[in-house]
Amino acid sequence: MLSLPAWKCPEWTLNASQVNTSSPEFIEEWQKRIRELQGVIMVASCVQMLVGFSGLIGFLMRFIGPLTIAPTISLVALPLFDSASNDAGDHWGISALTIFLIVLFSQYLKNIAVPVPVYGRKKCHTSKFYLFQVFPVLLGLGISWFLCFVFTVTNTFPSAPTAYGYLARTDTKGNVLSQAPWFRFPYPGQWGVPTISLAGVFGIIAGVISSMVESVGDYYACARLVGAPPPPKHAINRGIGIEGLGCLLAGAWGTGNGTTSYSENVGALGITRVGSRMVIVAAGCVLLLMGVFGKIGAAFATIPTPVIGGMYLVMFGVISAVGISNLQYLDMNSSRNIYVFGFSIYCGLAIPNWVNKNPDKLQTGILQLDQVIQVLLTTGMFVGGFLGFLLDNTIPGSLEERGLLAWNQIQESEDTTKASEIYSFPCGIGTKFCTSSCTLRLPFWPRRVYSETGEVGVSQLTLVSQDASGERPTRATATTM
């Protein structure tokens, strides 16, 4: 949407050295765009909430199998190889160091326990903590970031902006840290009253559709990475609806973007093996503080792009592999399945690439339709997932051949036991409180499942990491996801 001609910035604003950024004309130029983005995001978010909380997305899940999920998840990361390689290519030495550290901590040292002091029962003692298994990305990023800072202070990296390796310096965005305020409290409507345009609404709705397809793939990828059963329909309905609510709040606060599941975090989940939602709650609190205290958020902007690029290369590879791993449910000796998956993946890469290079050749004369077509066809996840969905449901094939038999058996066998515990509400909501028959009819409300003794099970998930010998030495119990 932002690449369309109507959203292009005027020529007089392009030269930063000749523009007074504090002038009323310049401020109005960018704020009017933010206001329109606010309005269209808020309208489109209502559509997403309707799709989620009404159960429509859950109804469509009965037609979605491994041949739809596999290309959708894989295409979350595969099209980003260009971005990852460009960031890593700013200094391959730093990127290689970041990759080495993440792989070292997450794969080779993950079963090594580090003694840490613990205070309990009025005395101090040591306890084993699997530091490298829990914080491999944070440790790798932090060490590389610190080395870049040392090389910047000692002027080991070149100081000329055009020289190779300059972007590995930590002071390339030094003005961001100095200009950021110490404290700023954002509030709804801070840029003015939101405006709405029909073309913008259709464009953002197309983006919301693509986002929902990606989110469904992310949900399955997360469940697979932490060893949880596939998410039931009520969890998918709730996830899509809450993402729509997040978009509504983001639009009201004027962030200029919506909220959705972040595919890079799926990759981090696969590396750290931490699936507790309390970690996400803690991360949300940290983000709230970073949003209020500007200096904290600006400090993270000084992370050099080669460090980020090295991290992307690892995480995007994990996401791609998770998508392909869904093919284990299929009969891959079937030419039908090979055709559907191969065609979906290749079109999901080729079609967005062509549309991005030839946007002028998709002009119908109707601005709203042009925006919808351009947004959908430039999203590889939508193209690949839609083709996989269409071909899998139209080309003849048995349930066993399509993988739906094994897929449904896993969901049915675990939905009434383990899945009902993992995907339930916290704090006893739905099991001890709010248990009326009216709430149970809601499409996004978890179903109550009783054990053989008649009691509702505790919402708990045990993550088990397996070492090379096949033993399972470490266990971590997490709250419901």
mmCIF file of C-alpha atoms in Angstrom, residues 147-451:
data_model
loop_
_atom_site.group_PDB
_atom_site.id
_atom_site.type_symbol
_atom_site.label_atom_id
_atom_site.label_comp_id
_atom_site.label_asym_id
_atom_site.label_seq_id
_atom_site.Cartn_x
_atom_site.Cartn_y
_atom_site.Cartn_z
ATOM 1 C CA LEU A 147 32.664 -7.117 20.000
ATOM 2 C CA CYS A 148 31.272 -4.685 17.427
ATOM 3 C CA PHE A 149 31.285 -2.003 20.108
ATOM 4 C CA VAL A 150 34.932 -2.763 20.945
ATOM 5 C CA PHE A 151 35.916 -2.687 17.265
ATOM 6 C CA THR A 152 34.061 0.609 16.874
ATOM 7 C CA VAL A 153 35.784 2.276 19.829
ATOM 8 C CA THR A 154 39.199 1.108 18.618
ATOM 9 C CA ASN A 155 38.381 2.205 15.034
ATOM 10 C CA THR A 156 39.020 -1.312 13.733
ATOM 11 C CA PHE A 157 35.977 -0.935 11.515
ATOM 12 C CA PRO A 158 36.223 1.740 8.794
ATOM 13 C CA SER A 159 34.679 5.119 9.535
ATOM 14 C CA ALA A 160 33.882 5.976 5.917
ATOM 15 C CA PRO A 161 30.180 5.361 5.187
ATOM 16 C CA THR A 162 30.922 3.898 1.747
ATOM 17 C CA ALA A 163 33.584 1.441 2.985
ATOM 18 C CA TYR A 164 32.853 -2.258 3.417
ATOM 19 C CA GLY A 165 32.253 -3.063 7.063
ATOM 20 C CA TYR A 166 31.072 0.396 8.068
ATOM 21 C CA LEU A 167 27.603 -0.912 8.964
ATOM 22 C CA ALA A 168 29.167 -3.242 11.520
ATOM 23 C CA ARG A 169 29.896 -0.190 13.690
ATOM 24 C CA THR A 170 27.608 0.522 16.613
ATOM 25 C CA ASP A 171 27.637 4.303 16.079
ATOM 26 C CA THR A 172 26.074 4.375 12.607
ATOM 27 C CA LYS A 173 22.769 5.263 14.274
ATOM 28 C CA GLY A 174 24.224 7.259 17.128
ATOM 29 C CA ASN A 175 21.870 10.173 16.510
ATOM 30 C CA VAL A 176 18.895 7.918 17.245
ATOM 31 C CA LEU A 177 20.094 7.360 20.800
ATOM 32 C CA SER A 178 20.926 11.025 21.406
ATOM 33 C CA GLN A 179 17.644 12.337 19.983
ATOM 34 C CA ALA A 180 15.354 9.842 21.698
ATOM 35 C CA PRO A 181 13.507 11.317 24.700
ATOM 36 C CA TRP A 182 13.967 9.754 28.115
ATOM 37 C CA PHE A 183 10.236 9.512 28.741
ATOM 38 C CA ARG A 184 7.254 9.722 26.414
ATOM 39 C CA PHE A 185 3.805 8.305 27.075
ATOM 40 C CA PRO A 186 1.914 7.465 23.835
ATOM 41 C CA TYR A 187 -1.850 7.910 23.757
ATOM 42 C CA PRO A 188 -4.721 7.300 21.292
ATOM 43 C CA GLY A 189 -5.150 9.971 18.658
ATOM 44 C CA GLN A 190 -1.754 11.546 19.305
ATOM 45 C CA TRP A 191 -1.427 12.410 15.584
ATOM 46 C CA GLY A 192 -4.963 13.765 15.231
ATOM 47 C CA VAL A 193 -8.357 12.329 14.314
ATOM 48 C CA PRO A 194 -7.960 9.192 12.119
ATOM 49 C CA THR A 195 -9.239 9.393 8.551
ATOM 50 C CA ILE A 196 -10.549 6.636 6.287
ATOM 51 C CA SER A 197 -10.244 6.034 2.547
ATOM 52 C CA LEU A 198 -12.003 3.238 0.692
ATOM 53 C CA ALA A 199 -8.903 2.322 -1.297
ATOM 54 C CA GLY A 200 -6.836 2.140 1.860
ATOM 55 C CA VAL A 201 -9.385 -0.064 3.632
ATOM 56 C CA PHE A 202 -9.402 -2.606 0.785
ATOM 57 C CA GLY A 203 -5.629 -2.583 0.659
ATOM 58 C CA ILE A 204 -5.228 -3.230 4.390
ATOM 59 C CA ILE A 205 -7.955 -5.920 4.335
ATOM 60 C CA ALA A 206 -5.915 -7.737 1.693
ATOM 61 C CA GLY A 207 -2.934 -7.498 4.036
ATOM 62 C CA VAL A 208 -5.072 -8.800 6.917
ATOM 63 C CA ILE A 209 -6.045 -11.852 4.843
ATOM 64 C CA SER A 210 -2.385 -12.577 4.146
ATOM 65 C CA SER A 211 -1.586 -12.029 7.814
ATOM 66 C CA MET A 212 -4.227 -14.545 8.906
ATOM 67 C CA VAL A 213 -2.820 -17.172 6.554
ATOM 68 C CA GLU A 214 0.658 -16.567 7.959
ATOM 69 C CA SER A 215 -0.609 -16.657 11.541
ATOM 70 C CA VAL A 216 -2.290 -20.039 11.093
ATOM 71 C CA GLY A 217 1.004 -21.372 9.770
ATOM 72 C CA ASP A 218 2.845 -19.805 12.722
ATOM 73 C CA TYR A 219 0.464 -21.434 15.215
ATOM 74 C CA TYR A 220 1.146 -24.885 13.802
ATOM 75 C CA ALA A 221 4.883 -24.175 13.623
ATOM 76 C CA CYS A 222 4.984 -23.078 17.278
ATOM 77 C CA ALA A 223 3.080 -26.156 18.403
ATOM 78 C CA ARG A 224 5.366 -28.445 16.453
ATOM 79 C CA LEU A 225 8.558 -26.826 17.753
ATOM 80 C CA VAL A 226 7.621 -27.169 21.435
ATOM 81 C CA GLY A 227 6.181 -30.674 21.106
ATOM 82 C CA ALA A 228 2.585 -29.598 21.669
ATOM 83 C CA PRO A 229 -0.369 -31.065 19.748
ATOM 84 C CA PRO A 230 -1.745 -29.070 16.798
ATOM 85 C CA PRO A 231 -3.883 -26.131 17.953
ATOM 86 C CA PRO A 232 -7.628 -26.878 18.093
ATOM 87 C CA LYS A 233 -10.174 -24.738 16.317
ATOM 88 C CA HIS A 234 -11.099 -22.655 19.346
ATOM 89 C CA ALA A 235 -7.450 -21.712 19.883
ATOM 90 C CA ILE A 236 -7.048 -20.652 16.243
ATOM 91 C CA ASN A 237 -10.277 -18.638 16.409
ATOM 92 C CA ARG A 238 -9.091 -16.945 19.588
ATOM 93 C CA GLY A 239 -5.635 -16.242 18.197
ATOM 94 C CA ILE A 240 -6.932 -14.583 15.028
ATOM 95 C CA GLY A 241 -9.494 -12.578 16.998
ATOM 96 C CA ILE A 242 -6.941 -11.326 19.521
ATOM 97 C CA GLU A 243 -4.578 -10.359 16.699
ATOM 98 C CA GLY A 244 -7.431 -8.272 15.293
ATOM 99 C CA LEU A 245 -7.910 -6.647 18.696
ATOM 100 C CA GLY A 246 -4.184 -5.874 18.765
ATOM 101 C CA CYS A 247 -4.463 -4.240 15.345
ATOM 102 C CA LEU A 248 -7.386 -2.138 16.592
ATOM 103 C CA LEU A 249 -5.340 -0.871 19.551
ATOM 104 C CA ALA A 250 -2.282 -0.279 17.365
ATOM 105 C CA GLY A 251 -4.380 1.749 14.963
ATOM 106 C CA ALA A 252 -5.888 3.805 17.773
ATOM 107 C CA TRP A 253 -2.440 4.544 19.211
ATOM 108 C CA GLY A 254 -1.124 5.522 15.788
ATOM 109 C CA THR A 255 1.789 3.100 15.464
ATOM 110 C CA GLY A 256 1.429 3.062 11.674
ATOM 111 C CA ASN A 257 1.188 -0.733 11.519
ATOM 112 C CA GLY A 258 -0.917 -3.632 12.730
ATOM 113 C CA THR A 259 0.072 -6.525 14.972
ATOM 114 C CA THR A 260 0.452 -10.158 13.995
ATOM 115 C CA SER A 261 2.425 -13.240 14.921
ATOM 116 C CA TYR A 262 6.104 -12.584 14.271
ATOM 117 C CA SER A 263 7.698 -15.343 12.208
ATOM 118 C CA GLU A 264 11.196 -14.537 13.465
ATOM 119 C CA ASN A 265 10.033 -15.426 16.977
ATOM 120 C CA VAL A 266 8.980 -18.828 15.684
ATOM 121 C CA GLY A 267 12.594 -19.361 14.682
ATOM 122 C CA ALA A 268 13.748 -18.195 18.121
ATOM 123 C CA LEU A 269 11.334 -20.670 19.692
ATOM 124 C CA GLY A 270 12.899 -23.502 17.720
ATOM 125 C CA ILE A 271 16.375 -22.550 18.916
ATOM 126 C CA THR A 272 15.662 -21.789 22.588
ATOM 127 C CA ARG A 273 13.042 -24.559 23.086
ATOM 128 C CA VAL A 274 11.241 -22.293 25.559
ATOM 129 C CA GLY A 275 7.477 -22.541 25.111
ATOM 130 C CA SER A 276 6.115 -20.921 28.254
ATOM 131 C CA ARG A 277 3.663 -18.138 27.665
ATOM 132 C CA MET A 278 4.847 -16.498 30.870
ATOM 133 C CA VAL A 279 7.997 -15.674 28.924
ATOM 134 C CA ILE A 280 5.833 -13.844 26.386
ATOM 135 C CA VAL A 281 4.040 -11.993 29.190
ATOM 136 C CA ALA A 282 7.387 -10.918 30.630
ATOM 137 C CA ALA A 283 8.566 -9.849 27.167
ATOM 138 C CA GLY A 284 5.386 -7.813 26.755
ATOM 139 C CA CYS A 285 6.096 -5.983 30.004
ATOM 140 C CA VAL A 286 9.620 -5.238 28.802
ATOM 141 C CA LEU A 287 8.237 -3.845 25.542
ATOM 142 C CA LEU A 288 5.834 -1.615 27.458
ATOM 143 C CA LEU A 289 8.752 -0.161 29.390
ATOM 144 C CA MET A 290 10.759 0.277 26.187
ATOM 145 C CA GLY A 291 7.813 2.118 24.641
ATOM 146 C CA VAL A 292 7.626 4.561 27.525
ATOM 147 C CA PHE A 293 11.371 5.032 28.079
ATOM 148 C CA GLY A 294 12.667 6.082 24.684
ATOM 149 C CA LYS A 295 16.373 5.678 25.459
ATOM 150 C CA ILE A 296 15.950 1.949 26.108
ATOM 151 C CA GLY A 297 14.323 1.266 22.766
ATOM 152 C CA ALA A 298 16.786 3.505 20.947
ATOM 153 C CA ALA A 299 19.702 1.540 22.440
ATOM 154 C CA PHE A 300 18.568 -1.590 20.599
ATOM 155 C CA ALA A 301 18.636 0.370 17.349
ATOM 156 C CA THR A 302 22.425 0.417 17.633
ATOM 157 C CA ILE A 303 22.657 -3.349 17.038
ATOM 158 C CA PRO A 304 24.688 -3.620 13.807
ATOM 159 C CA THR A 305 22.921 -5.048 10.769
ATOM 160 C CA PRO A 306 25.486 -7.889 10.274
ATOM 161 C CA VAL A 307 24.584 -9.204 13.727
ATOM 162 C CA ILE A 308 20.891 -9.140 12.798
ATOM 163 C CA GLY A 309 21.675 -10.743 9.428
ATOM 164 C CA GLY A 310 23.530 -13.634 11.043
ATOM 165 C CA MET A 311 20.646 -14.213 13.409
ATOM 166 C CA TYR A 312 18.177 -14.151 10.504
ATOM 167 C CA LEU A 313 20.110 -16.785 8.584
ATOM 168 C CA VAL A 314 19.732 -19.216 11.472
ATOM 169 C CA MET A 315 16.124 -18.415 12.357
ATOM 170 C CA PHE A 316 14.755 -18.323 8.817
ATOM 171 C CA GLY A 317 16.391 -21.673 8.126
ATOM 172 C CA VAL A 318 14.630 -23.182 11.136
ATOM 173 C CA ILE A 319 11.254 -21.806 10.026
ATOM 174 C CA SER A 320 11.672 -23.188 6.494
ATOM 175 C CA ALA A 321 12.566 -26.615 7.851
ATOM 176 C CA VAL A 322 9.559 -26.603 10.191
ATOM 177 C CA GLY A 323 7.278 -26.024 7.215
ATOM 178 C CA ILE A 324 8.805 -28.856 5.225
ATOM 179 C CA SER A 325 8.612 -31.192 8.231
ATOM 180 C CA ASN A 326 4.808 -31.216 7.932
ATOM 181 C CA LEU A 327 5.242 -33.391 4.851
ATOM 182 C CA GLN A 328 5.898 -36.381 7.118
ATOM 183 C CA TYR A 329 2.142 -36.919 7.315
ATOM 184 C CA LEU A 330 1.888 -37.278 3.528
ATOM 185 C CA ASP A 331 2.625 -40.111 1.150
ATOM 186 C CA MET A 332 5.613 -38.509 -0.570
ATOM 187 C CA ASN A 333 5.762 -41.393 -3.032
ATOM 188 C CA SER A 334 2.597 -39.962 -4.541
ATOM 189 C CA SER A 335 3.163 -37.874 -7.665
ATOM 190 C CA ARG A 336 0.036 -35.927 -6.740
ATOM 191 C CA ASN A 337 1.510 -34.666 -3.466
ATOM 192 C CA ILE A 338 4.894 -33.910 -5.025
ATOM 193 C CA TYR A 339 3.177 -31.868 -7.729
ATOM 194 C CA VAL A 340 0.988 -29.880 -5.326
ATOM 195 C CA PHE A 341 3.792 -29.042 -2.907
ATOM 196 C CA GLY A 342 6.413 -28.277 -5.547
ATOM 197 C CA PHE A 343 4.062 -26.120 -7.625
ATOM 198 C CA SER A 344 2.812 -24.206 -4.563
ATOM 199 C CA ILE A 345 6.311 -23.470 -3.284
ATOM 200 C CA TYR A 346 7.673 -22.405 -6.657
ATOM 201 C CA CYS A 347 4.708 -20.147 -7.470
ATOM 202 C CA GLY A 348 4.921 -18.658 -3.982
ATOM 203 C CA LEU A 349 8.441 -17.508 -4.868
ATOM 204 C CA ALA A 350 8.041 -16.687 -8.566
ATOM 205 C CA ILE A 351 4.737 -14.794 -8.674
ATOM 206 C CA PRO A 352 5.533 -12.223 -5.918
ATOM 207 C CA ASN A 353 8.949 -11.676 -7.490
ATOM 208 C CA TRP A 354 7.373 -10.882 -10.875
ATOM 209 C CA VAL A 355 4.653 -8.648 -9.398
ATOM 210 C CA ASN A 356 7.226 -6.642 -7.435
ATOM 211 C CA LYS A 357 9.236 -6.069 -10.606
ATOM 212 C CA ASN A 358 6.211 -5.302 -12.818
ATOM 213 C CA PRO A 359 3.605 -3.482 -10.692
ATOM 214 C CA ASP A 360 2.404 -1.404 -13.632
ATOM 215 C CA LYS A 361 1.232 -4.463 -15.572
ATOM 216 C CA LEU A 362 -1.524 -5.230 -13.072
ATOM 217 C CA GLN A 363 -3.636 -2.124 -13.626
ATOM 218 C CA THR A 364 -7.387 -2.760 -13.916
ATOM 219 C CA GLY A 365 -8.429 0.892 -13.763
ATOM 220 C CA ILE A 366 -10.033 0.403 -10.342
ATOM 221 C CA LEU A 367 -7.714 1.666 -7.615
ATOM 222 C CA GLN A 368 -9.213 -0.432 -4.831
ATOM 223 C CA LEU A 369 -8.989 -3.635 -6.878
ATOM 224 C CA ASP A 370 -5.423 -2.826 -7.909
ATOM 225 C CA GLN A 371 -4.387 -2.486 -4.269
ATOM 226 C CA VAL A 372 -5.995 -5.782 -3.276
ATOM 227 C CA ILE A 373 -4.391 -7.663 -6.168
ATOM 228 C CA GLN A 374 -0.977 -6.163 -5.549
ATOM 229 C CA VAL A 375 -0.991 -6.864 -1.811
ATOM 230 C CA LEU A 376 -2.162 -10.458 -2.202
ATOM 231 C CA LEU A 377 0.098 -11.397 -5.113
ATOM 232 C CA THR A 378 3.201 -9.932 -3.481
ATOM 233 C CA THR A 379 2.680 -12.105 -0.392
ATOM 234 C CA GLY A 380 4.333 -15.450 -1.011
ATOM 235 C CA MET A 381 2.596 -17.082 1.959
ATOM 236 C CA PHE A 382 -0.810 -16.268 0.489
ATOM 237 C CA VAL A 383 0.082 -17.383 -3.037
ATOM 238 C CA GLY A 384 1.656 -20.667 -1.958
ATOM 239 C CA GLY A 385 -0.913 -21.407 0.740
ATOM 240 C CA PHE A 386 -3.864 -20.621 -1.534
ATOM 241 C CA LEU A 387 -2.557 -22.791 -4.370
ATOM 242 C CA GLY A 388 -1.824 -25.626 -1.942
ATOM 243 C CA PHE A 389 -5.329 -25.274 -0.478
ATOM 244 C CA LEU A 390 -7.003 -25.152 -3.907
ATOM 245 C CA LEU A 391 -5.111 -28.053 -5.477
ATOM 246 C CA ASP A 392 -5.242 -30.262 -2.406
ATOM 247 C CA ASN A 393 -9.039 -29.938 -2.218
ATOM 248 C CA THR A 394 -9.723 -30.332 -5.946
ATOM 249 C CA ILE A 395 -7.215 -32.933 -7.206
ATOM 250 C CA PRO A 396 -8.550 -36.438 -6.383
ATOM 251 C CA GLY A 397 -6.693 -38.253 -3.625
ATOM 252 C CA SER A 398 -7.454 -40.472 -0.645
ATOM 253 C CA LEU A 399 -7.421 -39.156 2.913
ATOM 254 C CA GLU A 400 -4.379 -41.278 3.660
ATOM 255 C CA GLU A 401 -2.553 -40.043 0.575
ATOM 256 C CA ARG A 402 -3.283 -36.405 1.420
ATOM 257 C CA GLY A 403 -2.086 -36.886 4.998
ATOM 258 C CA LEU A 404 -5.464 -35.916 6.435
ATOM 259 C CA LEU A 405 -5.946 -39.295 8.063
ATOM 260 C CA ALA A 406 -2.787 -39.075 10.172
ATOM 261 C CA TRP A 407 -3.330 -35.314 10.630
ATOM 262 C CA ASN A 408 -6.854 -35.782 12.003
ATOM 263 C CA GLN A 409 -5.882 -38.755 14.158
ATOM 264 C CA ILE A 410 -3.276 -36.650 15.960
ATOM 265 C CA GLN A 411 -5.737 -33.828 16.530
ATOM 266 C CA GLU A 412 -8.549 -36.130 17.697
ATOM 267 C CA SER A 413 -6.377 -38.280 19.949
ATOM 268 C CA GLU A 414 -4.790 -35.329 21.757
ATOM 269 C CA ASP A 415 -7.520 -32.691 21.543
ATOM 270 C CA THR A 416 -9.515 -34.188 24.410
ATOM 271 C CA THR A 417 -6.570 -34.590 26.777
ATOM 272 C CA LYS A 418 -3.293 -32.793 26.279
ATOM 273 C CA ALA A 419 -4.493 -30.114 23.846
ATOM 274 C CA SER A 420 -7.447 -29.152 26.039
ATOM 275 C CA GLU A 421 -5.022 -28.467 28.889
ATOM 276 C CA ILE A 422 -2.411 -26.617 26.851
ATOM 277 C CA TYR A 423 -4.800 -24.341 24.965
ATOM 278 C CA SER A 424 -7.147 -23.494 27.854
ATOM 279 C CA PHE A 425 -7.430 -20.123 29.566
ATOM 280 C CA PRO A 426 -5.143 -19.318 32.528
ATOM 281 C CA CYS A 427 -6.191 -18.817 36.137
ATOM 282 C CA GLY A 428 -8.980 -21.387 35.939
ATOM 283 C CA ILE A 429 -11.102 -19.351 33.521
ATOM 284 C CA GLY A 430 -13.403 -21.759 31.738
ATOM 285 C CA THR A 431 -12.739 -24.568 34.228
ATOM 286 C CA LYS A 432 -13.459 -22.952 37.613
ATOM 287 C CA PHE A 433 -14.916 -19.596 36.535
ATOM 288 C CA CYS A 434 -17.116 -18.522 33.613
ATOM 289 C CA THR A 435 -18.317 -22.083 33.053
ATOM 290 C CA SER A 436 -21.876 -21.340 31.968
ATOM 291 C CA SER A 437 -23.367 -23.074 28.947
ATOM 292 C CA CYS A 438 -23.548 -19.753 27.105
ATOM 293 C CA THR A 439 -19.792 -19.244 27.138
ATOM 294 C CA LEU A 440 -19.176 -22.813 25.982
ATOM 295 C CA ARG A 441 -21.112 -22.040 22.793
ATOM 296 C CA LEU A 442 -18.652 -19.290 21.851
ATOM 297 C CA PRO A 443 -16.414 -20.420 18.940
ATOM 298 C CA PHE A 444 -13.271 -19.169 20.686
ATOM 299 C CA TRP A 445 -14.015 -20.639 24.137
ATOM 300 C CA PRO A 446 -12.025 -23.754 25.155
ATOM 301 C CA ARG A 447 -13.965 -26.973 25.678
ATOM 302 C CA ARG A 448 -14.018 -28.432 29.163
ATOM 303 C CA VAL A 449 -12.563 -31.931 29.328
ATOM 304 C CA TYR A 450 -12.668 -34.055 32.451
ATOM 305 C CA SER A 451 -10.278 -36.788 33.435
#
